[in-house]
Coordinates of C-alpha atoms in Angstrom, one line a residue:
Chain A
X18 CA 2.1 -74.6 8.3
X19 CA 0.6 -77.8 8.4
X20 CA -2.0 -79.2 7.1
X21 CA -3.4 -82.4 6.8
X22 CA -5.0 -83.9 3.3
X23 CA -8.5 -83.7 3.8
X24 CA -9.1 -80.8 5.4
X25 CA -8.8 -78.0 2.7
X26 CA -7.0 -74.4 4.3
X27 CA -8.1 -71.5 3.3
X28 CA -4.8 -70.6 1.9
X29 CA -5.1 -72.9 -1.1
X30 CA -8.2 -70.3 -2.3
X31 CA -5.4 -68.1 -3.4
X32 CA -5.6 -67.4 -7.0
X33 CA -2.6 -69.0 -8.4
X34 CA -0.6 -66.8 -10.6
X35 CA 2.5 -67.6 -12.7
X36 CA 4.7 -66.2 -9.5
X37 CA 2.8 -68.9 -7.2
X38 CA 4.8 -72.0 -6.4
X39 CA 3.7 -75.0 -3.8
X40 CA 6.2 -77.1 -2.2
X41 CA 4.8 -79.8 -1.1
X42 CA 7.3 -81.7 1.2
X43 CA 7.0 -84.9 4.2
X44 CA 8.0 -84.8 7.6
X45 CA 7.8 -87.0 10.5
X46 CA 7.8 -86.4 13.8
X47 CA 6.8 -87.5 16.9
X48 CA 5.6 -90.9 15.3
X49 CA 3.4 -88.9 13.0
X50 CA 3.5 -87.7 9.2
X51 CA 2.9 -84.3 8.7
X52 CA 2.5 -83.2 5.1
X53 CA 3.9 -79.2 4.8
X54 CA 2.5 -77.3 2.2
X55 CA 3.9 -74.6 1.3
X56 CA 3.5 -71.2 -0.6
X57 CA 6.5 -69.1 -2.6
X58 CA 6.1 -66.1 -4.4
X59 CA 9.0 -64.9 -6.6
X60 CA 9.6 -61.9 -6.9
X61 CA 11.4 -61.1 -10.3
X62 CA 13.8 -57.9 -9.8
X63 CA 15.8 -56.3 -12.6
X64 CA 18.9 -54.2 -12.0
X65 CA 21.0 -52.0 -14.8
X66 CA 24.5 -52.0 -14.4
X67 CA 27.2 -50.8 -16.3
X68 CA 29.1 -53.1 -18.2
X69 CA 32.1 -52.5 -16.5
X70 CA 30.3 -53.2 -13.6
X71 CA 29.3 -56.9 -14.3
X72 CA 32.7 -57.8 -16.1
X73 CA 33.7 -56.8 -12.5
X74 CA 31.6 -59.5 -11.0
X75 CA 32.8 -62.1 -12.9
X76 CA 36.8 -61.4 -11.9
X77 CA 38.7 -64.2 -9.9
X78 CA 39.4 -63.7 -6.7
X79 CA 42.8 -62.7 -5.3
X80 CA 45.0 -62.3 -2.7
X81 CA 43.3 -63.2 0.5
X82 CA 40.1 -63.9 -0.9
X83 CA 41.2 -67.7 -2.6
X84 CA 41.4 -68.5 0.9
X85 CA 44.7 -69.9 0.4
X86 CA 47.0 -67.4 2.2
X87 CA 44.7 -67.2 5.1
X88 CA 46.7 -67.6 8.1
X89 CA 45.4 -67.7 11.9
X90 CA 44.9 -64.5 13.5
X91 CA 43.0 -63.1 9.8
X92 CA 39.2 -63.9 9.9
X93 CA 37.6 -62.3 7.3
X94 CA 33.8 -61.7 7.7
X95 CA 30.5 -59.8 6.2
X96 CA 28.0 -59.7 8.7
X97 CA 24.9 -57.9 7.9
X98 CA 24.9 -55.7 10.5
X99 CA 21.4 -55.3 13.0
X100 CA 19.4 -52.1 11.9
X101 CA 19.9 -49.3 12.7
X102 CA 18.4 -46.4 12.1
X103 CA 19.3 -42.3 11.1
X104 CA 18.6 -40.8 14.2
X105 CA 16.9 -37.7 13.4
X106 CA 17.5 -34.7 16.1
X107 CA 14.6 -33.1 17.4
X108 CA 12.9 -30.3 15.3
X109 CA 15.1 -30.6 12.2
X110 CA 12.2 -32.9 10.6
X111 CA 12.4 -30.8 7.3
X112 CA 13.2 -27.7 7.1
X113 CA 9.6 -26.6 6.4
X114 CA 7.5 -28.1 9.3
X115 CA 10.1 -26.1 11.4
X116 CA 9.6 -22.7 10.2
X117 CA 5.7 -24.0 10.1
X118 CA 5.4 -24.6 13.2
X119 CA 7.6 -21.1 14.2
X120 CA 5.0 -19.0 12.6
X121 CA 2.2 -20.8 14.3
X122 CA 3.8 -20.0 17.1
X123 CA 4.0 -16.7 16.2
X124 CA 0.2 -16.7 15.8
X125 CA -1.2 -18.6 18.6
X126 CA 1.0 -15.8 20.2
X127 CA 0.0 -12.8 19.0
X128 CA -3.9 -14.4 19.5
X129 CA -3.4 -15.7 23.0
X130 CA -1.2 -12.7 24.8
X131 CA -0.3 -9.4 22.9
X132 CA -4.2 -8.4 21.9
X133 CA -3.4 -5.2 23.4
X134 CA -2.2 -2.7 20.7
X135 CA -0.2 -1.2 24.1
X136 CA 1.8 -4.2 24.3
X137 CA 2.1 -5.4 20.8
X138 CA 3.8 -1.9 20.3
X139 CA 6.5 -3.0 22.0
X140 CA 7.2 -5.9 20.2
X141 CA 9.4 -6.1 17.5
X142 CA 10.0 -8.7 15.1
X143 CA 6.5 -9.7 15.7
X144 CA 5.3 -9.1 11.9
X145 CA 8.4 -10.7 9.0
X146 CA 11.0 -11.8 10.9
X147 CA 10.3 -14.7 13.4
X148 CA 13.0 -16.2 15.6
X149 CA 17.1 -14.9 17.1
X150 CA 14.8 -11.3 17.9
X151 CA 15.4 -10.3 21.0
X152 CA 13.3 -8.2 23.3
X153 CA 15.7 -4.4 23.1
X154 CA 15.3 -2.5 26.0
X155 CA 14.1 1.3 25.4
X156 CA 16.0 4.1 25.2
X157 CA 15.9 5.6 28.5
X158 CA 16.5 2.1 29.9
X159 CA 19.9 2.0 28.8
X160 CA 22.0 2.0 31.8
X161 CA 20.8 -1.4 32.5
X162 CA 24.0 -3.8 32.0
X163 CA 23.9 -5.7 29.1
X164 CA 22.6 -9.8 29.4
X165 CA 25.4 -11.8 30.8
X166 CA 26.6 -14.1 27.8
X167 CA 25.2 -17.7 29.2
X168 CA 28.0 -19.3 26.7
X169 CA 30.7 -19.3 28.5
X170 CA 34.0 -20.3 27.0
X171 CA 35.4 -22.9 27.7
X172 CA 37.9 -23.3 30.6
X173 CA 41.0 -26.0 30.3
X174 CA 41.2 -26.0 34.2
X175 CA 39.8 -29.7 35.9
X176 CA 36.4 -29.6 36.6
X177 CA 35.9 -32.0 39.0
X178 CA 31.8 -33.9 37.5
X179 CA 30.1 -33.0 40.0
X180 CA 30.4 -29.9 39.3
X181 CA 29.7 -29.6 35.0
X182 CA 26.8 -29.5 33.9
X183 CA 25.1 -30.8 30.5
X184 CA 26.6 -28.5 28.4
X185 CA 30.3 -30.1 30.1
X186 CA 30.8 -26.5 31.0
X187 CA 31.8 -25.2 34.5
X188 CA 28.4 -24.3 36.2
X189 CA 28.3 -20.7 38.4
X190 CA 27.3 -21.8 41.8
X191 CA 23.8 -21.9 42.2
X192 CA 23.8 -20.0 45.8
X193 CA 25.8 -16.9 44.5
X194 CA 23.0 -17.0 42.1
X195 CA 20.2 -14.0 42.9
X196 CA 17.1 -15.8 42.4
X197 CA 14.7 -12.3 43.4
X198 CA 14.8 -12.0 39.3
X199 CA 14.7 -15.8 38.6
X200 CA 11.2 -17.4 37.4
X201 CA 10.9 -21.2 37.2
X202 CA 8.8 -22.8 33.8
X203 CA 7.7 -25.9 34.4
X204 CA 5.1 -27.7 32.3
X205 CA 7.3 -27.8 29.1
X206 CA 7.3 -30.3 26.4
X207 CA 10.2 -32.0 24.9
X208 CA 10.1 -30.2 21.7
X209 CA 11.3 -26.8 23.6
X210 CA 14.1 -26.2 22.5
X211 CA 16.6 -23.2 25.0
X212 CA 15.8 -20.8 21.7
X213 CA 12.3 -21.5 21.7
X214 CA 12.0 -20.6 25.5
X215 CA 13.9 -17.6 24.5
X216 CA 12.1 -16.5 21.4
X217 CA 9.1 -16.4 23.2
X218 CA 11.0 -15.1 26.4
X219 CA 12.5 -12.8 25.1
X220 CA 9.8 -10.5 24.1
X221 CA 8.5 -10.2 28.0
X222 CA 12.1 -8.9 29.3
X223 CA 15.4 -8.4 28.6
X224 CA 16.8 -11.6 29.2
X225 CA 19.6 -12.3 31.5
X226 CA 20.0 -16.3 31.7
X227 CA 18.0 -19.2 30.3
X228 CA 18.7 -22.8 31.7
X229 CA 16.2 -25.7 30.1
X230 CA 16.8 -28.9 32.7
X231 CA 18.4 -31.2 30.4
X232 CA 18.6 -35.3 31.6
X233 CA 22.6 -35.6 31.7
X234 CA 23.0 -38.7 29.2
X235 CA 20.3 -37.5 26.9
X236 CA 19.9 -34.8 26.8
X237 CA 16.3 -34.7 26.6
X238 CA 14.5 -31.3 28.5
X239 CA 13.6 -32.4 32.0
X240 CA 10.3 -30.3 30.9
X241 CA 10.6 -27.3 33.4
X242 CA 13.5 -24.1 33.0
X243 CA 14.7 -21.3 35.1
X244 CA 14.9 -18.0 33.1
X245 CA 16.4 -14.7 34.9
X246 CA 15.2 -11.0 33.6
X247 CA 17.6 -8.7 34.4
X248 CA 15.1 -6.5 36.4
X249 CA 12.2 -8.1 39.1
X250 CA 9.5 -6.4 37.6
X251 CA 10.4 -7.6 33.6
X252 CA 9.9 -11.4 35.8
X253 CA 7.0 -10.1 37.2
X254 CA 5.4 -9.0 34.2
X255 CA 6.6 -12.8 32.7
X256 CA 4.7 -14.9 35.6
X257 CA 1.5 -11.9 34.9
X258 CA 2.0 -12.9 31.1
X259 CA 2.7 -15.8 30.2
X260 CA 1.4 -18.4 33.4
X261 CA -1.4 -20.5 31.5
X262 CA 0.0 -19.5 28.1
X263 CA -1.0 -22.5 25.9
X264 CA 2.7 -23.9 24.4
X265 CA 2.3 -27.1 22.3
X266 CA -0.2 -29.5 23.7
X267 CA 0.3 -28.6 27.9
X268 CA -0.3 -25.2 29.4
X269 CA 2.1 -23.7 30.7
X270 CA 3.0 -22.8 35.0
X271 CA 5.5 -19.8 35.5
X272 CA 6.1 -19.1 39.1
X273 CA 9.3 -17.6 40.8
X274 CA 12.3 -20.0 41.6
X275 CA 12.4 -20.8 44.9
X276 CA 15.9 -20.7 46.5
Chain B
X26 CA 19.2 -50.1 7.3
X27 CA 21.6 -52.6 7.8
X28 CA 24.8 -51.8 7.4
X29 CA 27.2 -54.6 5.9
X30 CA 30.4 -55.1 8.3
X31 CA 33.3 -55.5 6.2
X32 CA 35.7 -57.3 8.5
X33 CA 39.7 -58.3 7.6
X34 CA 41.6 -55.9 8.9
X35 CA 43.0 -56.5 12.4
X36 CA 44.4 -52.8 12.3
X37 CA 42.5 -49.1 11.8
X38 CA 41.2 -48.6 8.6
X39 CA 43.6 -45.0 7.4
X40 CA 40.9 -44.5 4.0
X41 CA 38.3 -46.0 1.5
X42 CA 37.5 -45.4 -2.1
X43 CA 34.8 -46.1 -4.7
X44 CA 36.0 -46.8 -7.6
X45 CA 33.7 -44.6 -10.3
X46 CA 30.7 -46.3 -10.7
X47 CA 30.3 -47.7 -6.7
X48 CA 30.6 -51.3 -7.3
X49 CA 34.2 -51.8 -5.8
X50 CA 35.9 -50.3 -2.2
X51 CA 39.1 -50.6 -1.4
X52 CA 40.0 -50.1 1.9
X53 CA 43.6 -49.8 3.3
X54 CA 44.4 -50.3 6.6
X55 CA 47.6 -49.7 9.1
X56 CA 47.9 -53.6 9.3
X57 CA 49.3 -53.2 5.9
X58 CA 46.4 -54.7 3.5
X59 CA 44.8 -53.2 1.2
X60 CA 41.2 -55.4 0.3
X61 CA 38.9 -54.5 -2.1
X62 CA 35.2 -55.7 -2.1
X63 CA 32.3 -56.3 -3.7
X64 CA 29.7 -53.0 -2.5
X65 CA 26.1 -55.2 -4.1
X66 CA 27.3 -58.0 -1.1
X67 CA 29.8 -57.4 0.8
X68 CA 31.7 -60.3 -0.6
X69 CA 35.8 -59.7 -0.5
X70 CA 37.2 -59.4 -3.8
X71 CA 41.0 -59.3 -3.0
X72 CA 44.4 -57.8 -1.3
X73 CA 47.0 -56.6 -1.9
X74 CA 49.7 -57.2 0.8
X75 CA 52.0 -54.1 1.4
X76 CA 55.2 -54.9 3.7
X77 CA 54.1 -51.3 6.0
X78 CA 50.8 -49.4 6.7
X79 CA 48.8 -47.8 4.5
X80 CA 48.1 -44.4 4.6
X81 CA 46.1 -43.2 1.7
X82 CA 45.0 -45.1 -1.9
X83 CA 43.0 -44.4 -5.1
X84 CA 41.7 -45.7 -7.9
X85 CA 42.0 -44.3 -11.9
X86 CA 38.2 -44.1 -12.7
X87 CA 38.5 -46.8 -15.2
X88 CA 38.9 -49.6 -12.5
X89 CA 42.2 -50.9 -14.0
X90 CA 45.0 -49.6 -11.8
X91 CA 45.7 -48.6 -8.3
X92 CA 48.1 -46.6 -6.3
X93 CA 48.4 -46.8 -2.1
X94 CA 50.6 -44.6 0.3
X95 CA 52.7 -46.8 2.5
X96 CA 54.3 -45.9 5.8
X97 CA 57.4 -48.2 4.4
X98 CA 58.6 -44.6 2.5
X99 CA 57.1 -46.0 -1.1
X100 CA 54.3 -45.5 -3.7
X101 CA 52.9 -48.0 -5.2
X102 CA 51.0 -48.7 -8.6
X103 CA 49.2 -51.8 -9.1
X104 CA 46.6 -54.2 -11.7
X105 CA 43.1 -53.7 -9.6
X106 CA 41.8 -57.1 -11.4
X107 CA 45.1 -59.2 -11.1
X108 CA 46.5 -58.1 -7.8
X109 CA 49.7 -57.1 -9.1
X110 CA 52.7 -54.9 -8.0
X111 CA 53.6 -52.6 -11.4
X112 CA 55.9 -49.8 -10.2
X113 CA 57.3 -49.2 -6.8
X114 CA 58.2 -45.2 -6.9
X115 CA 60.9 -45.2 -4.0
X116 CA 60.6 -41.6 -1.3
X117 CA 62.4 -41.3 1.6
X118 CA 60.0 -40.5 3.5
X119 CA 56.4 -42.4 4.2
X120 CA 53.9 -41.5 2.4
X121 CA 51.2 -39.5 3.7
X122 CA 48.6 -39.2 1.1
X123 CA 47.9 -39.9 -2.5
X124 CA 45.8 -38.8 -5.6
X125 CA 45.4 -39.8 -9.4
X126 CA 44.7 -36.9 -11.2
X127 CA 42.3 -36.4 -13.6
X128 CA 42.8 -39.0 -16.9
X129 CA 44.8 -40.9 -14.7
X130 CA 47.8 -40.3 -15.8
X131 CA 49.5 -38.3 -13.0
X132 CA 49.3 -38.5 -9.3
X133 CA 50.5 -36.8 -6.7
X134 CA 52.3 -38.4 -3.5
X135 CA 52.4 -36.0 -0.6
X136 CA 55.6 -36.7 1.9
X137 CA 56.6 -36.8 5.6
X138 CA 59.1 -34.2 7.0
X139 CA 63.0 -35.7 8.5
X140 CA 66.0 -34.8 9.9
X141 CA 67.0 -34.1 5.7
X142 CA 63.8 -33.6 4.0
X143 CA 60.9 -30.6 4.4
X144 CA 57.5 -31.9 3.4
X145 CA 56.4 -32.4 0.0
X146 CA 54.0 -32.8 -2.7
X147 CA 55.5 -34.7 -5.7
X148 CA 53.4 -34.7 -9.0
X149 CA 54.5 -38.2 -11.1
X150 CA 53.0 -39.1 -14.7
X151 CA 52.3 -42.8 -15.4
X152 CA 53.3 -44.1 -18.8
X153 CA 51.2 -45.3 -21.2
X154 CA 53.4 -48.6 -21.2
X155 CA 52.0 -48.8 -17.9
X156 CA 49.0 -49.3 -18.2
X157 CA 49.0 -50.6 -21.5
X158 CA 51.1 -53.9 -19.2
X159 CA 50.9 -55.4 -16.5
X160 CA 54.6 -56.8 -16.5
X161 CA 56.8 -55.2 -13.5
X162 CA 58.2 -52.0 -14.2
X163 CA 62.3 -52.0 -12.7
X164 CA 63.1 -48.9 -13.9
X165 CA 62.9 -46.0 -11.5
X166 CA 60.7 -43.6 -11.6
X167 CA 61.4 -39.7 -11.0
X168 CA 59.3 -36.6 -9.7
X169 CA 57.8 -34.5 -12.6
X170 CA 57.3 -31.8 -9.8
X171 CA 58.2 -31.9 -6.2
X172 CA 57.0 -28.7 -4.2
X173 CA 58.4 -28.1 -1.3
X174 CA 57.1 -26.9 2.4
X175 CA 57.9 -25.9 5.9
X176 CA 54.8 -27.3 7.5
X177 CA 54.1 -30.9 7.9
X178 CA 51.0 -32.2 4.6
X179 CA 48.7 -33.4 5.4
X180 CA 46.6 -34.2 2.6
X181 CA 46.4 -33.1 -0.5
X182 CA 43.9 -33.0 -3.5
X183 CA 43.6 -32.1 -7.1
X184 CA 42.1 -28.9 -8.1
X185 CA 38.8 -28.7 -10.9
X186 CA 40.6 -29.5 -14.1
X187 CA 43.6 -30.4 -12.5
X188 CA 45.1 -26.7 -12.3
X189 CA 45.6 -26.5 -8.7
X190 CA 46.6 -28.6 -5.6
X191 CA 45.0 -28.0 -2.6
X192 CA 46.9 -29.4 0.7
X193 CA 45.5 -29.3 4.0
X194 CA 48.6 -28.6 7.1
X195 CA 48.6 -29.7 10.7
X196 CA 48.9 -25.2 11.2
X197 CA 45.7 -25.5 10.5
X198 CA 45.9 -23.4 7.5
X199 CA 45.1 -24.5 3.3
X200 CA 47.2 -24.0 0.5
X201 CA 46.8 -23.7 -3.1
X202 CA 49.5 -24.3 -5.9
X203 CA 49.8 -23.9 -9.0
X204 CA 50.2 -28.0 -10.5
X205 CA 52.5 -26.7 -13.8
X206 CA 54.8 -24.7 -12.0
X207 CA 54.2 -25.4 -8.5
X208 CA 54.2 -21.6 -7.1
X209 CA 51.7 -20.8 -4.4
X210 CA 48.9 -19.1 -5.7
X211 CA 46.6 -18.5 -2.1
X212 CA 46.2 -19.7 1.7
X213 CA 43.1 -19.5 4.1
X214 CA 44.4 -20.2 8.4
X215 CA 40.9 -20.2 9.2
X216 CA 41.4 -23.4 11.1
X217 CA 43.3 -23.3 14.6
X218 CA 44.7 -26.8 15.1
X219 CA 45.4 -29.9 12.4
X220 CA 43.4 -30.9 9.4
X221 CA 43.7 -34.1 9.1
X222 CA 41.4 -34.2 5.8
X223 CA 40.1 -32.3 2.5
X224 CA 38.0 -33.3 0.7
X225 CA 36.1 -32.2 -2.5
X226 CA 32.2 -32.2 -3.7
X227 CA 31.7 -34.2 -6.8
X228 CA 31.8 -31.1 -9.8
X229 CA 34.9 -29.6 -7.8
X230 CA 33.7 -26.6 -6.9
X231 CA 33.0 -26.8 -3.5
X232 CA 35.6 -28.3 -0.7
X233 CA 35.0 -29.2 3.2
X234 CA 38.2 -29.6 5.5
X235 CA 37.4 -31.4 8.9
X236 CA 40.4 -30.4 11.9
X237 CA 40.8 -31.0 15.3
X238 CA 39.5 -27.9 16.1
X239 CA 35.9 -29.3 16.7
X240 CA 34.9 -28.0 13.0
X241 CA 34.3 -28.6 9.3
X242 CA 34.9 -26.1 7.0
X243 CA 33.0 -25.5 3.4
X244 CA 35.3 -23.5 1.3
X245 CA 35.4 -22.2 -2.9
X246 CA 37.8 -24.9 -4.2
X247 CA 39.0 -21.4 -6.6
X248 CA 39.1 -18.8 -4.3
X249 CA 39.4 -20.7 -0.5
X250 CA 37.0 -17.9 0.7
X251 CA 35.4 -19.7 3.9
X252 CA 31.5 -20.4 3.1
X253 CA 30.6 -22.8 6.0
X254 CA 31.4 -23.7 9.4
X255 CA 29.9 -27.3 10.8
X256 CA 30.7 -28.1 14.8
X257 CA 31.0 -31.3 15.8
X258 CA 31.4 -31.5 20.0
X259 CA 34.8 -33.8 19.5
X260 CA 37.8 -33.2 17.0
X261 CA 36.3 -34.3 13.3
X262 CA 38.7 -36.9 11.3
X263 CA 37.7 -36.6 8.2
X264 CA 34.0 -35.0 6.5
X265 CA 32.3 -36.0 3.1
X266 CA 30.2 -33.9 1.1
X267 CA 26.3 -35.8 -0.4
X268 CA 26.7 -35.9 -4.0
X269 CA 22.7 -36.3 -4.2
X270 CA 21.1 -34.1 -1.1
X271 CA 22.3 -30.7 0.7
X272 CA 24.1 -32.6 3.4
X273 CA 27.6 -32.9 5.3
X274 CA 28.9 -35.7 6.7
X275 CA 31.4 -35.2 9.4
X276 CA 33.0 -37.6 11.9
X277 CA 35.8 -38.2 14.3
X278 CA 36.2 -39.2 17.9
X279 CA 38.5 -38.0 20.8
X280 CA 41.5 -40.5 20.3
X281 CA 41.9 -43.7 23.2
X282 CA 45.3 -41.4 24.1
X283 CA 43.6 -37.9 24.4
X284 CA 40.8 -39.6 26.5
X285 CA 42.2 -38.4 30.2
X286 CA 43.0 -34.9 28.8
X287 CA 39.6 -34.1 26.9
X288 CA 36.7 -33.3 28.1
X289 CA 34.4 -34.7 26.3
X290 CA 32.8 -38.1 26.6
X291 CA 34.5 -40.9 25.0
X292 CA 31.7 -43.1 24.2
X293 CA 30.1 -41.1 21.3
X294 CA 31.6 -42.6 17.6
X295 CA 28.8 -41.3 15.6
X296 CA 28.9 -40.1 11.6
X297 CA 27.3 -36.7 11.8
X298 CA 25.2 -35.4 9.6
X299 CA 24.7 -31.6 8.8
X300 CA 22.7 -29.2 6.0
X301 CA 25.1 -28.0 3.7
X302 CA 23.9 -24.7 3.6
X303 CA 21.7 -24.1 6.9
X304 CA 24.8 -25.5 9.0
X305 CA 21.9 -27.3 11.5
X306 CA 23.0 -30.7 12.5
X307 CA 20.1 -33.2 11.1
X308 CA 20.9 -36.2 12.5
X309 CA 23.3 -39.1 13.6
X310 CA 24.4 -42.3 11.9
X311 CA 26.0 -44.7 14.9
X312 CA 27.7 -47.9 15.0
X313 CA 31.4 -47.7 15.7
X314 CA 33.3 -48.5 19.1
X315 CA 35.8 -46.3 18.4
X316 CA 37.8 -43.1 16.7
X317 CA 36.6 -42.9 12.6
X318 CA 39.2 -42.5 10.4
X319 CA 37.4 -42.1 6.8
X320 CA 34.3 -41.6 5.5
X321 CA 33.1 -41.8 1.5
X322 CA 29.4 -41.4 0.0
X323 CA 28.6 -43.9 -2.5
X324 CA 28.8 -42.3 -6.2
X325 CA 25.4 -42.0 -6.2
X326 CA 25.2 -40.5 -2.9
X327 CA 22.4 -43.3 -1.7
X328 CA 24.8 -44.7 0.5
X329 CA 27.9 -44.2 2.6
X330 CA 30.9 -46.0 4.1
X331 CA 33.1 -45.3 7.1
X332 CA 36.1 -46.6 8.7
X333 CA 37.1 -46.7 12.1
X334 CA 40.2 -46.7 14.8
X335 CA 38.3 -51.0 15.4
X336 CA 39.2 -51.7 12.0
X337 CA 35.3 -52.3 10.8
X338 CA 34.5 -51.1 7.6
X339 CA 30.7 -50.0 7.7
X340 CA 28.4 -49.9 4.2
X341 CA 25.5 -48.0 4.9
X342 CA 22.4 -47.7 2.3
X343 CA 20.6 -44.2 3.5
X344 CA 16.7 -46.1 4.4
X345 CA 13.8 -44.2 1.9
X346 CA 13.4 -41.4 4.6
X347 CA 16.8 -40.2 4.3
X348 CA 16.3 -39.8 0.8
X349 CA 12.9 -38.8 0.6
X350 CA 14.3 -36.2 3.1
X351 CA 12.9 -32.5 2.2
X352 CA 17.0 -30.3 2.2
X353 CA 15.9 -26.8 0.6
X354 CA 14.1 -25.4 -1.7
X355 CA 16.6 -27.1 -4.1
X356 CA 15.7 -30.4 -4.1
X357 CA 17.8 -33.4 -4.2
X358 CA 20.6 -31.9 -7.5
X359 CA 22.3 -33.8 -10.4

């Protein structure tokens, strides 16, 4: 702060208490003499340490720390590293928040989608339990094959990078897959995880595969997903029920996956 | 948070240990040097010169004596304040791990196998006079008890109240021995690859194992009953249980020589935090540019230190938001 002797700065009006010190120094720059007034606030901080700790702080240095035996290749430094952060994993900011969010989502789900009592009856776990419960087909549909596990076991054979998906596992060939039961969900918020999709879309029908498209580097969702149902009818139902659903702050778009 | 970067070692860090009050941090490295630093300002206090790679160390509760395990087939006892060597415990194979018992008058050391020798855990007692004077002791020390085993032991620790010794082995098993008779009390075989390190909670009731099979597992110490599993994407070299929050930290990474043999990426060397009960990942702290070999929480749990292949020790103190993070119905313990 550079101030003229005659001109009073607004900062001078700050009340003087014991902690505030005024330091005045003079500096010559470009042939002009400046008076630099600095106000310094000193803050005293007391920390209590055990007796042993205080004693150990007075210990004499020994070994390398004395600097006697230092040779060229040993360099001792202690630097303050740059500011780094505890990078929190998405969705687990707080346990309570997660549960609340889950409940809210369920609440929204209840009011917006399944007002019809007949549909409600089909959904297990809508009261009480919130997660993990997938839609179970009624008894007369027992011939439907069980859903293929999406987490394929890792094989030790070499897979070219081009054939790997985000999880590092071999992706099954896109062209082999039957696209007729698959819907494309877009306009998802990037906080939505695959498990969320399972919870919501699993209530409409039996899921065969859920694939949330993520950025390979950052693992952040790209905002769209492919969901394969076991039958075409269920996929149709999903489009009918879930298209234009308001989820988080966005409106979902559910349509047939294009080949 | 702004970590302290402690750098004096030219080779990978093998062990980190805080003393009981947490004002000093001891660092062992493969460059045959052990250093001790002040934690409040990151200043180097002193060093203990060895003649071979140091694999492990431990400090007694009164911060007067330091024991180190060295690959030159010796265990050493040092005076902490002056840096003088007090006693040398010769072995016939490299010493892999070492730990003081509760009270500091016993310690265990783990020795490797060789052509003639089986892997063993040896228990030594430290006579009173070695605590009382700083005179070097020339007398040959003899182990009080030797527990021999057919499988290579990577790390061993004392159980609660010095009653047992628990060790992790390269076949993925965790074995428990009686510390007076040397009898095997139990065994768990949940890991399918080498266990690198095991660590106990502050009250010694819980045990966490870090394994190359990409997981860390939480056990009840007394029964070795498996309680929780924490999954990582890379081999886990080290894990620790927070004394302050319901957190688990684990770290590791694919070693440079294995990069071409594995599918994963080798660029991430982060310390990963998990919730102790719910097993979900809470977050990560990055910084190292090589695999992390050892993690240790400060005794008060307000920070942690990590040491890695890159020779750096990073000493972190958590920001307020981490310390005040809601971690379950119990809230902060202690």
